[in-house]
PDB file of C-alpha atoms in Angstrom:
ATOM      1  CA  ARG A  46       0.000   0.000   0.000  1.00 59.00           C
ATOM      2  CA  VAL A  47       2.832   2.385   0.801  1.00 58.00           C
ATOM      3  CA  LEU A  48       4.210   1.996  -2.723  1.00 62.00           C
ATOM      4  CA  ARG A  49       0.849   2.161  -4.502  1.00 63.00           C
ATOM      5  CA  PRO A  50       1.185   5.893  -5.362  1.00 61.00           C
ATOM      6  CA  LEU A  51       4.185   4.971  -7.511  1.00 63.00           C
ATOM      7  CA  GLU A  52       2.197   2.555  -9.648  1.00 58.00           C
ATOM      8  CA  HIS A  53       1.272   4.929 -12.446  1.00 68.00           C
ATOM      9  CA  GLY A  54       2.544   3.969 -15.872  1.00 65.00           C
ATOM     10  CA  ALA A  55       4.885   1.173 -16.878  1.00 66.00           C
ATOM     11  CA  VAL A  56       8.038   2.679 -15.325  1.00 67.00           C
ATOM     12  CA  GLY A  57       6.277   3.595 -12.070  1.00 75.00           C
ATOM     13  CA  THR A  58       4.960   0.061 -11.703  1.00 80.00           C
ATOM     14  CA  LEU A  59       8.460  -1.291 -12.298  1.00 78.00           C
ATOM     15  CA  VAL A  60       9.906   1.107  -9.691  1.00 82.00           C
ATOM     16  CA  ALA A  61       7.401  -0.115  -7.103  1.00 83.00           C
ATOM     17  CA  ALA A  62       8.140  -3.743  -7.996  1.00 82.00           C
ATOM     18  CA  GLU A  63      11.894  -3.192  -7.664  1.00 81.00           C
ATOM     19  CA  LEU A  64      11.448  -1.564  -4.250  1.00 85.00           C
ATOM     20  CA  ARG A  65       9.226  -4.403  -3.039  1.00 86.00           C
ATOM     21  CA  LEU A  66      11.764  -6.954  -4.200  1.00 83.00           C
ATOM     22  CA  ALA A  67      14.627  -5.124  -2.490  1.00 84.00           C
ATOM     23  CA  LEU A  68      12.834  -4.507   0.816  1.00 86.00           C
ATOM     24  CA  ARG A  69      11.215  -7.931   1.045  1.00 85.00           C
ATOM     25  CA  ARG A  70      14.639  -9.532   1.347  1.00 80.00           C
ATOM     26  CA  ARG A  71      15.716  -7.362   4.281  1.00 89.00           C
ATOM     27  CA  SER A  72      16.162  -9.137   7.617  1.00 92.00           C
ATOM     28  CA  LEU A  73      14.805  -8.017  10.972  1.00 94.00           C
ATOM     29  CA  LEU A  74      18.341  -7.033  11.954  1.00 95.00           C
ATOM     30  CA  TRP A  75      18.549  -4.780   8.876  1.00 94.00           C
ATOM     31  CA  TRP A  76      15.297  -3.053   9.821  1.00 95.00           C
ATOM     32  CA  ALA A  77      16.449  -2.713  13.438  1.00 96.00           C
ATOM     33  CA  VAL A  78      19.720  -1.045  12.419  1.00 96.00           C
ATOM     34  CA  MET A  79      17.859   1.215   9.988  1.00 96.00           C
ATOM     35  CA  LEU A  80      15.420   2.197  12.756  1.00 96.00           C
ATOM     36  CA  ILE A  81      18.240   3.007  15.175  1.00 96.00           C
ATOM     37  CA  ALA A  82      20.020   5.025  12.487  1.00 96.00           C
ATOM     38  CA  GLY A  83      16.787   6.917  11.837  1.00 96.00           C
ATOM     39  CA  ILE A  84      16.320   7.753  15.502  1.00 96.00           C
ATOM     40  CA  VAL A  85      19.904   9.018  15.729  1.00 96.00           C
ATOM     41  CA  GLN A  86      19.349  11.143  12.614  1.00 95.00           C
ATOM     42  CA  LEU A  87      16.342  12.750  14.268  1.00 93.00           C
ATOM     43  CA  ALA A  88      17.557  13.217  17.815  1.00 93.00           C
ATOM     44  CA  ALA A  89      21.355  13.345  17.954  1.00 93.00           C
ATOM     45  CA  PRO A  90      23.576  16.400  17.419  1.00 92.00           C
ATOM     46  CA  LEU A  91      24.177  17.069  13.745  1.00 90.00           C
ATOM     47  CA  PRO A  92      27.686  15.518  13.543  1.00 90.00           C
ATOM     48  CA  ASN A  93      26.381  12.265  15.032  1.00 94.00           C
ATOM     49  CA  ALA A  94      23.266  12.417  12.870  1.00 93.00           C
ATOM     50  CA  ALA A  95      25.485  12.709   9.800  1.00 93.00           C
ATOM     51  CA  ILE A  96      27.373   9.582  10.888  1.00 94.00           C
ATOM     52  CA  ALA A  97      24.052   7.764  11.237  1.00 96.00           C
ATOM     53  CA  ALA A  98      23.219   8.833   7.687  1.00 95.00           C
ATOM     54  CA  VAL A  99      26.425   7.201   6.456  1.00 96.00           C
ATOM     55  CA  VAL A 100      25.501   3.989   8.275  1.00 96.00           C
ATOM     56  CA  ALA A 101      22.013   4.052   6.766  1.00 96.00           C
ATOM     57  CA  TRP A 102      23.391   4.577   3.271  1.00 96.00           C
ATOM     58  CA  MET A 103      25.713   1.603   3.708  1.00 96.00           C
ATOM     59  CA  LEU A 104      22.736  -0.638   4.449  1.00 94.00           C
ATOM     60  CA  GLY A 105      21.614  -0.263   0.842  1.00 92.00           C
ATOM     61  CA  ILE A 106      24.850  -0.607  -1.107  1.00 93.00           C
ATOM     62  CA  ASP A 107      24.228  -4.283  -1.902  1.00 91.00           C
ATOM     63  CA  VAL A 108      21.048  -3.274  -3.732  1.00 90.00           C
ATOM     64  CA  HIS A 109      22.765  -0.474  -5.656  1.00 92.00           C
ATOM     65  CA  ALA A 110      25.675  -2.743  -6.573  1.00 90.00           C
ATOM     66  CA  ARG A 111      23.689  -5.767  -7.754  1.00 87.00           C
ATOM     67  CA  VAL A 112      20.369  -4.596  -9.142  1.00 83.00           C
ATOM     68  CA  LEU A 113      21.623  -4.310 -12.737  1.00 79.00           C
ATOM     69  CA  LEU A 114      23.354  -7.689 -12.466  1.00 79.00           C
ATOM     70  CA  ARG A 115      20.280  -9.646 -11.398  1.00 72.00           C
ATOM     71  CA  GLU A 116      19.584 -11.187 -14.788  1.00 62.00           C
ATOM     72  CA  SER A 117      23.183 -12.289 -15.319  1.00 60.00           C
ATOM     73  CA  GLU A 118      23.346 -13.769 -11.799  1.00 50.00           C
ATOM     74  CA  THR A 119      20.005 -15.580 -12.112  1.00 54.00           C
ATOM     75  CA  SER A 120      20.227 -16.446 -15.835  1.00 49.00           C
ATOM     76  CA  THR A 121      16.897 -14.787 -16.563  1.00 51.00           C
ATOM     77  CA  ALA A 122      18.071 -12.294 -19.204  1.00 49.00           C
ATOM     78  CA  GLY A 123      16.439 -14.294 -21.985  1.00 49.00           C
ATOM     79  CA  LEU A 124      13.059 -13.697 -20.387  1.00 49.00           C
ATOM     80  CA  VAL A 125      13.499 -10.149 -19.101  1.00 51.00           C
ATOM     81  CA  PHE A 126      15.068  -8.477 -22.140  1.00 51.00           C
ATOM     82  CA  THR A 127      12.751  -9.873 -24.807  1.00 56.00           C
ATOM     83  CA  ALA A 128      10.270  -6.984 -24.511  1.00 57.00           C
ATOM     84  CA  PRO A 129      10.876  -3.946 -26.748  1.00 53.00           C
ATOM     85  CA  ASP A 130      12.904  -1.217 -25.039  1.00 60.00           C
ATOM     86  CA  ALA A 131      13.234  -3.387 -21.938  1.00 59.00           C
ATOM     87  CA  ALA A 132      16.812  -2.307 -21.187  1.00 63.00           C
ATOM     88  CA  ARG A 133      15.940   1.399 -21.098  1.00 68.00           C
ATOM     89  CA  ARG A 134      12.779   0.931 -19.025  1.00 75.00           C
ATOM     90  CA  LEU A 135      14.547  -1.321 -16.550  1.00 77.00           C
ATOM     91  CA  SER A 136      17.408   1.169 -16.273  1.00 77.00           C
ATOM     92  CA  LEU A 137      14.974   3.973 -15.476  1.00 81.00           C
ATOM     93  CA  ALA A 138      13.013   1.862 -13.002  1.00 83.00           C
ATOM     94  CA  ARG A 139      16.050   0.549 -11.180  1.00 84.00           C
ATOM     95  CA  LEU A 140      17.643   3.969 -11.040  1.00 87.00           C
ATOM     96  CA  GLY A 141      14.425   5.379  -9.608  1.00 88.00           C
ATOM     97  CA  ALA A 142      14.100   2.553  -7.084  1.00 89.00           C
ATOM     98  CA  THR A 143      17.679   2.801  -5.854  1.00 92.00           C
ATOM     99  CA  VAL A 144      17.528   6.594  -5.552  1.00 92.00           C
ATOM    100  CA  LEU A 145      14.317   6.310  -3.528  1.00 92.00           C
ATOM    101  CA  LEU A 146      15.923   3.657  -1.323  1.00 92.00           C
ATOM    102  CA  SER A 147      18.924   5.914  -0.757  1.00 94.00           C
ATOM    103  CA  LEU A 148      16.667   8.847   0.138  1.00 93.00           C
ATOM    104  CA  PHE A 149      14.583   6.610   2.419  1.00 92.00           C
ATOM    105  CA  ALA A 150      17.758   5.781   4.357  1.00 94.00           C
ATOM    106  CA  THR A 151      18.209   9.442   5.285  1.00 95.00           C
ATOM    107  CA  ALA A 152      14.561  10.518   5.346  1.00 94.00           C
ATOM    108  CA  PRO A 153      14.678  11.393   9.083  1.00 94.00           C
ATOM    109  CA  LEU A 154      17.663  13.704   8.620  1.00 94.00           C
ATOM    110  CA  LEU A 155      16.084  15.192   5.493  1.00 93.00           C
ATOM    111  CA  LEU A 156      12.916  16.031   7.437  1.00 92.00           C
ATOM    112  CA  ARG A 157      14.978  17.432  10.288  1.00 91.00           C
ATOM    113  CA  SER A 158      17.043  19.562   7.929  1.00 90.00           C
ATOM    114  CA  MET A 159      13.978  20.978   6.179  1.00 88.00           C
ATOM    115  CA  SER A 160      12.232  21.776   9.460  1.00 86.00           C
ATOM    116  CA  THR A 161      15.221  23.312  11.252  1.00 81.00           C
ATOM    117  CA  SER A 162      17.062  25.021   8.381  1.00 63.00           C
ATOM    118  CA  ALA A 163      20.147  22.925   9.067  1.00 62.00           C
ATOM    119  CA  GLY A 164      21.359  23.700   5.566  1.00 75.00           C
ATOM    120  CA  ILE A 165      22.195  20.159   4.473  1.00 87.00           C
ATOM    121  CA  THR A 166      19.025  19.228   2.576  1.00 90.00           C
ATOM    122  CA  GLY A 167      20.616  19.790  -0.823  1.00 91.00           C
ATOM    123  CA  SER A 168      23.735  17.852   0.175  1.00 91.00           C
ATOM    124  CA  LEU A 169      21.665  14.905   1.408  1.00 93.00           C
ATOM    125  CA  LEU A 170      19.682  14.772  -1.831  1.00 94.00           C
ATOM    126  CA  LEU A 171      22.766  15.099  -4.018  1.00 95.00           C
ATOM    127  CA  VAL A 172      24.875  12.565  -2.139  1.00 95.00           C
ATOM    128  CA  GLY A 173      21.993  10.095  -1.831  1.00 95.00           C
ATOM    129  CA  ALA A 174      21.256  10.203  -5.556  1.00 95.00           C
ATOM    130  CA  THR A 175      24.949   9.897  -6.409  1.00 96.00           C
ATOM    131  CA  ILE A 176      25.417   6.856  -4.151  1.00 96.00           C
ATOM    132  CA  ALA A 177      22.605   5.072  -5.984  1.00 94.00           C
ATOM    133  CA  ALA A 178      23.639   6.115  -9.499  1.00 94.00           C
ATOM    134  CA  LEU A 179      27.296   5.281  -8.859  1.00 94.00           C
ATOM    135  CA  GLY A 180      26.328   1.770  -7.769  1.00 93.00           C
ATOM    136  CA  LEU A 181      24.427   1.152 -10.986  1.00 91.00           C
ATOM    137  CA  ALA A 182      27.190   2.691 -13.095  1.00 91.00           C
ATOM    138  CA  GLY A 183      29.843   0.563 -11.401  1.00 91.00           C
ATOM    139  CA  SER A 184      27.975  -2.686 -11.951  1.00 87.00           C
ATOM    140  CA  ALA A 185      27.168  -1.781 -15.562  1.00 83.00           C
ATOM    141  CA  LEU A 186      30.768  -0.800 -16.284  1.00 85.00           C
ATOM    142  CA  PHE A 187      32.627  -3.585 -14.459  1.00 85.00           C
ATOM    143  CA  ARG A 188      29.857  -6.241 -14.471  1.00 84.00           C
ATOM    144  CA  SER A 189      30.733  -6.870 -10.851  1.00 88.00           C
ATOM    145  CA  PRO A 190      29.561  -5.336  -7.568  1.00 89.00           C
ATOM    146  CA  ARG A 191      32.996  -5.458  -5.957  1.00 93.00           C
ATOM    147  CA  PRO A 192      34.611  -2.203  -7.180  1.00 93.00           C
ATOM    148  CA  TYR A 193      31.630  -0.127  -6.042  1.00 94.00           C
ATOM    149  CA  GLU A 194      31.365  -1.918  -2.696  1.00 94.00           C
ATOM    150  CA  LEU A 195      35.079  -1.397  -1.994  1.00 95.00           C
ATOM    151  CA  VAL A 196      34.852   2.305  -2.877  1.00 95.00           C
ATOM    152  CA  MET A 197      31.811   2.744  -0.644  1.00 96.00           C
ATOM    153  CA  VAL A 198      33.468   1.023   2.312  1.00 96.00           C
ATOM    154  CA  LEU A 199      36.442   3.367   1.955  1.00 96.00           C
ATOM    155  CA  LEU A 200      34.217   6.451   1.631  1.00 95.00           C
ATOM    156  CA  ALA A 201      32.130   5.365   4.627  1.00 96.00           C
ATOM    157  CA  TYR A 202      35.269   4.926   6.748  1.00 95.00           C
ATOM    158  CA  ILE A 203      36.314   8.456   5.832  1.00 95.00           C
ATOM    159  CA  GLY A 204      32.759   9.765   6.186  1.00 93.00           C
ATOM    160  CA  VAL A 205      32.241   8.666   9.786  1.00 92.00           C
ATOM    161  CA  GLN A 206      35.314  10.719  10.625  1.00 92.00           C
ATOM    162  CA  GLY A 207      33.604  13.812   9.236  1.00 89.00           C
ATOM    163  CA  LYS A 208      35.567  13.912   6.010  1.00 92.00           C
ATOM    164  CA  GLY A 209      35.055  13.091   2.355  1.00 92.00           C
ATOM    165  CA  PRO A 210      31.969  13.234   0.114  1.00 93.00           C
ATOM    166  CA  LEU A 211      29.684  11.372   2.547  1.00 94.00           C
ATOM    167  CA  ALA A 212      30.219  13.893   5.346  1.00 92.00           C
ATOM    168  CA  VAL A 213      27.170  15.952   4.389  1.00 91.00           C
ATOM    169  CA  GLY A 214      27.661  18.416   7.213  1.00 85.00           C
ATOM    170  CA  ALA A 215      31.100  19.495   6.034  1.00 85.00           C
ATOM    171  CA  LEU A 216      31.049  19.581   2.224  1.00 88.00           C
ATOM    172  CA  SER A 217      33.031  22.325   0.535  1.00 89.00           C
ATOM    173  CA  PRO A 218      31.798  23.856  -2.745  1.00 91.00           C
ATOM    174  CA  SER A 219      34.517  22.012  -4.670  1.00 93.00           C
ATOM    175  CA  VAL A 220      33.448  18.667  -3.195  1.00 93.00           C
ATOM    176  CA  VAL A 221      29.806  19.418  -4.006  1.00 93.00           C
ATOM    177  CA  ALA A 222      30.825  20.184  -7.599  1.00 95.00           C
ATOM    178  CA  ALA A 223      32.799  16.932  -7.804  1.00 95.00           C
ATOM    179  CA  ILE A 224      29.795  14.977  -6.494  1.00 95.00           C
ATOM    180  CA  GLY A 225      27.568  16.640  -9.082  1.00 95.00           C
ATOM    181  CA  ILE A 226      29.978  15.688 -11.871  1.00 95.00           C
ATOM    182  CA  THR A 227      30.125  12.122 -10.529  1.00 95.00           C
ATOM    183  CA  LEU A 228      26.330  11.938 -10.597  1.00 95.00           C
ATOM    184  CA  ALA A 229      26.163  13.181 -14.189  1.00 95.00           C
ATOM    185  CA  VAL A 230      28.865  10.774 -15.386  1.00 94.00           C
ATOM    186  CA  SER A 231      27.240   7.884 -13.524  1.00 92.00           C
ATOM    187  CA  LEU A 232      23.883   8.540 -15.181  1.00 91.00           C
ATOM    188  CA  LEU A 233      25.522   8.649 -18.613  1.00 90.00           C
ATOM    189  CA  LEU A 234      27.331   5.367 -17.936  1.00 88.00           C
ATOM    190  CA  VAL A 235      24.171   3.620 -16.773  1.00 84.00           C
ATOM    191  CA  PHE A 236      22.219   4.421 -19.917  1.00 80.00           C
ATOM    192  CA  ALA A 237      25.193   4.013 -22.257  1.00 81.00           C
ATOM    193  CA  THR A 238      26.242   0.582 -21.009  1.00 76.00           C
ATOM    194  CA  MET A 239      22.890  -0.976 -20.102  1.00 68.00           C
ATOM    195  CA  PRO A 240      22.116  -2.235 -23.656  1.00 62.00           C
ATOM    196  CA  ARG A 241      25.522  -3.939 -23.820  1.00 61.00           C
ATOM    197  CA  LEU A 242      25.013  -5.407 -20.352  1.00 55.00           C
ATOM    198  CA  ALA A 243      21.632  -6.755 -21.460  1.00 51.00           C
ATOM    199  CA  VAL A 244      23.208  -8.427 -24.498  1.00 49.00           C
ATOM    200  CA  ALA A 245      26.015  -9.897 -22.384  1.00 47.00           C
ATOM    201  CA  SER A 246      23.501 -11.214 -19.855  1.00 47.00           C
ATOM    202  CA  GLN A 247      21.463 -12.846 -22.624  1.00 47.00           C
ATOM    203  CA  ARG A 248      24.549 -14.540 -24.041  1.00 51.00           C
ATOM    204  CA  ALA A 249      25.532 -15.805 -20.588  1.00 45.00           C
ATOM    205  CA  ALA A 250      22.056 -17.255 -20.088  1.00 45.00           C
ATOM    206  CA  PHE A 251      22.423 -19.550 -23.117  1.00 47.00           C
TER     207      PHE A 251
END
């Protein structure tokens, strides 16, 4: 029911389906950690809340890293990519689903920032979208989740120390610009490489 508003049009229905599939596989421990991170984002001082945001983002990196590889890992490409324009529609849907998942992870801090004028709303939106898009771009480019996961672990380690692109409370204009460029390049890579990934997945399935 929560996702029903998304189910308008073919892409919206796919976005809702991707979110259901991703969230249905989450364990009780995952939900518990996400809940604790959300409470910290709402109630803790801003530096600690920003650390909780990093933790919450990390809970979704497996989805970002693997969602474009599902057909190659499950040998279902021959079924999924037979529909006309399937690669483009799936790319849009999975990008939308992963961005929404990334924003869901920091929804408490987003609400807090908008209600208290903390000044990090734009940074949260930009970083959250980039985390999702970079995961899809990495898997499409390398056909493996590992490079993205390793980069995210490194960035998270730096981020919890209040440094780097995940430290939303301390982003300089140059870092914000670099994140914006990373987002744009990631989006281009996703849509440029998805047709080739679809073909490779189909070949691997046979």
